[in-house]
Amino acid sequence: MRIAVVTFEGFNELDSFIASAMINRVKQPELRALIVCPSERVVSMNGVVVQSQAPLSFVREAEAVIVGSGIHTRDLVRAAGLMSELRLDPSRQIIGGQCSGALVLAALGLLGNLPACTDSRTRPWVEEAGVEVLDQPFVAHGNVATAGGCLGSHYLAAWVIARLAGWKAAESVVHYVAPVGQKEEWVQRARAVVRQYLPAQERVTV
């Protein structure tokens, strides 16, 4: 199963790299997260140059899509041509927005009047778009989720993994990437944050 991690010019490295690295650790079934950009190369907010692994049109055929954040998101959502490429379908795709990625989902009409999570800088812009912002790191409504704060990206990645490969796979990845000596604590926290937003048949029994 293929996941598009949408990565724009001026992107936040944590948002794109944490999610893609965690998802790519799932081998049974194999999940493949690809960095997807609107151009052949993009430069992060801190000068890191990344080569796109697939064209932006790939988002329309991926099983799941994570829209990362960056310093130019307010300008991006005003670019009609670019936004028209992001024809996402929550009826058949798992869709997530990380930090200012929530602003992109709002502009695409994917949030409607549902509350969302985002970072503190983006919050007023998301609220201007008519979306209530929650003071928590993660929320999901059906197949659409948002996360706020750079390190909230591991919750979003865990949710995508759980939706596509089951909670045990998500828990295994969280356990692997968590700091030594705090692994069980991180797994328990991820479980507490994410499991309530999984379909009933995918939830973990505590």
XYZ file of C-alpha atoms in Angstrom:
206
model
C 0.000 0.000 0.000
C 1.290 3.417 -0.958
C 1.203 6.596 1.084
C 1.915 10.058 -0.319
C 3.645 12.433 2.097
C 2.965 15.769 0.420
C 5.986 17.997 0.870
C 6.005 21.605 -0.334
C 8.714 24.232 -0.772
C 9.707 25.537 2.672
C 8.566 22.316 4.335
C 9.113 21.350 7.954
C 11.528 18.409 7.997
C 10.035 16.831 11.125
C 6.570 16.693 9.614
C 7.583 14.895 6.429
C 10.474 12.762 7.640
C 9.040 11.402 10.906
C 5.857 10.249 9.191
C 7.588 8.723 6.166
C 10.275 6.987 8.241
C 7.767 5.457 10.642
C 5.415 4.263 7.914
C 8.246 2.712 5.906
C 9.138 0.479 8.856
C 5.964 -1.553 8.299
C 6.815 -4.634 6.243
C 3.851 -6.979 6.862
C 1.861 -5.829 4.968
C 4.403 -3.584 3.314
C 3.581 0.103 3.441
C 5.539 2.445 1.207
C 5.568 6.144 2.015
C 6.805 8.402 -0.786
C 7.839 12.040 -0.517
C 5.617 13.748 -3.080
C 6.359 17.304 -4.204
C 4.918 19.771 -6.723
C 8.348 20.068 -8.361
C 11.359 17.815 -8.913
C 13.079 19.202 -5.823
C 11.989 21.269 -2.836
C 13.992 23.032 -0.147
C 12.983 22.863 3.505
C 12.577 25.817 5.847
C 16.136 25.069 7.031
C 17.755 24.537 3.628
C 17.486 20.753 3.276
C 17.048 19.795 -0.387
C 14.769 16.828 -1.106
C 14.167 14.982 -4.348
C 10.527 14.180 -5.057
C 9.848 10.452 -5.284
C 6.607 10.847 -7.236
C 4.722 13.628 -9.028
C 2.000 15.512 -7.218
C -0.627 13.684 -9.272
C 0.310 10.549 -7.310
C -1.823 11.803 -4.411
C -4.943 10.864 -6.346
C -3.986 7.184 -6.585
C -2.341 6.666 -3.186
C -4.182 4.668 -0.530
C -3.313 7.317 2.041
C -2.114 10.929 1.932
C -0.390 13.011 4.599
C -0.145 16.726 3.877
C 2.895 18.150 5.645
C 3.423 21.704 6.776
C 5.826 24.491 5.978
C 6.423 28.203 5.989
C 4.569 28.935 2.746
C 1.267 27.154 3.363
C -0.832 30.346 3.418
C 0.434 31.173 -0.068
C 0.005 27.603 -1.290
C -3.695 27.447 -0.484
C -4.197 30.546 -2.654
C -2.565 28.849 -5.655
C -5.596 27.540 -7.545
C -3.583 25.452 -9.982
C -1.670 23.693 -7.233
C -4.741 23.068 -5.105
C -6.623 21.629 -8.067
C -4.003 18.882 -8.234
C -4.932 17.766 -4.720
C -8.195 16.042 -5.576
C -8.381 13.836 -2.497
C -11.251 11.468 -1.784
C -11.956 10.570 1.874
C -14.433 7.919 0.755
C -11.531 5.761 -0.434
C -8.383 7.370 0.989
C -6.941 7.820 4.468
C -6.067 11.528 4.688
C -4.034 13.415 7.295
C -2.937 17.003 7.755
C 0.121 17.808 9.871
C 0.281 21.278 11.478
C -0.378 23.771 8.653
C -1.427 20.815 6.521
C -4.752 21.306 8.316
C -5.078 24.619 6.468
C -4.730 22.753 3.170
C -7.414 20.248 4.192
C -9.688 23.124 5.205
C -9.146 24.850 1.852
C -9.991 21.596 0.078
C -13.265 21.374 2.007
C -12.238 18.135 3.711
C -12.807 19.410 7.251
C -16.191 21.039 6.768
C -17.419 22.138 10.183
C -15.486 19.445 12.054
C -12.843 20.491 14.614
C -9.166 20.033 13.802
C -5.683 20.155 15.318
C -2.831 22.347 14.135
C 0.216 24.191 15.453
C -0.034 27.434 17.413
C 1.244 29.596 14.557
C -1.261 28.214 12.057
C -4.185 28.195 14.486
C -5.542 31.682 13.707
C -5.448 30.989 9.951
C -7.330 27.717 10.352
C -9.869 29.480 12.539
C -10.220 32.193 9.892
C -11.144 29.379 7.507
C -14.080 28.600 9.802
C -12.610 25.526 11.486
C -12.621 25.072 15.260
C -9.126 24.239 16.542
C -8.781 21.846 19.459
C -6.145 22.194 22.171
C -4.841 18.668 21.692
C -2.247 16.951 19.491
C -4.456 14.732 17.333
C -8.023 14.204 16.187
C -9.666 12.102 13.487
C -13.111 12.032 11.941
C -13.606 8.928 9.858
C -10.879 8.850 7.220
C -9.614 12.402 7.852
C -7.214 13.296 10.663
C -5.151 16.296 11.757
C -2.233 16.655 14.135
C -0.699 19.703 15.779
C 2.890 20.294 16.826
C 5.945 18.891 15.034
C 6.282 15.867 17.310
C 2.568 15.240 16.979
C 3.540 13.744 13.636
C 4.202 10.390 15.298
C 0.544 10.217 16.338
C -0.551 10.891 12.776
C 1.859 8.259 11.458
C 0.651 5.748 14.071
C -2.970 6.398 13.023
C -2.170 5.870 9.334
C -0.305 2.655 10.128
C -3.138 1.417 12.354
C -5.727 2.131 9.651
C -3.742 0.327 6.946
C -1.930 -2.424 8.850
C -3.573 -2.695 12.275
C -2.730 -1.384 15.707
C -0.112 -4.026 16.470
C 1.953 -2.747 13.545
C 1.551 0.846 14.747
C 2.479 -0.076 18.296
C 5.573 -1.937 17.105
C 6.800 1.083 15.156
C 6.132 3.526 18.002
C 7.999 1.180 20.369
C 10.962 1.035 17.993
C 11.349 4.795 17.510
C 10.653 5.761 21.144
C 13.567 6.767 23.407
C 15.292 3.965 25.291
C 13.917 3.691 28.801
C 10.641 5.344 27.788
C 9.339 2.912 25.181
C 6.360 1.578 27.115
C 5.441 5.107 28.179
C 5.409 6.271 24.548
C 3.355 3.281 23.423
C 0.811 3.856 26.173
C 0.555 7.548 25.295
C 0.113 6.818 21.597
C -2.552 4.269 22.468
C -4.399 6.776 24.656
C -4.277 9.485 21.989
C -4.942 7.447 18.835
C -7.088 4.392 19.652
C -10.279 6.339 20.371
C -10.272 7.549 16.764
C -9.942 4.110 15.176
C -12.957 2.206 13.864
C -14.341 -0.071 16.577
C -12.930 -3.236 15.010
C -9.428 -1.718 14.937
C -9.301 -0.444 18.506
C -6.950 -1.914 21.081
C -8.313 -3.696 24.087
C -6.552 -2.314 27.138
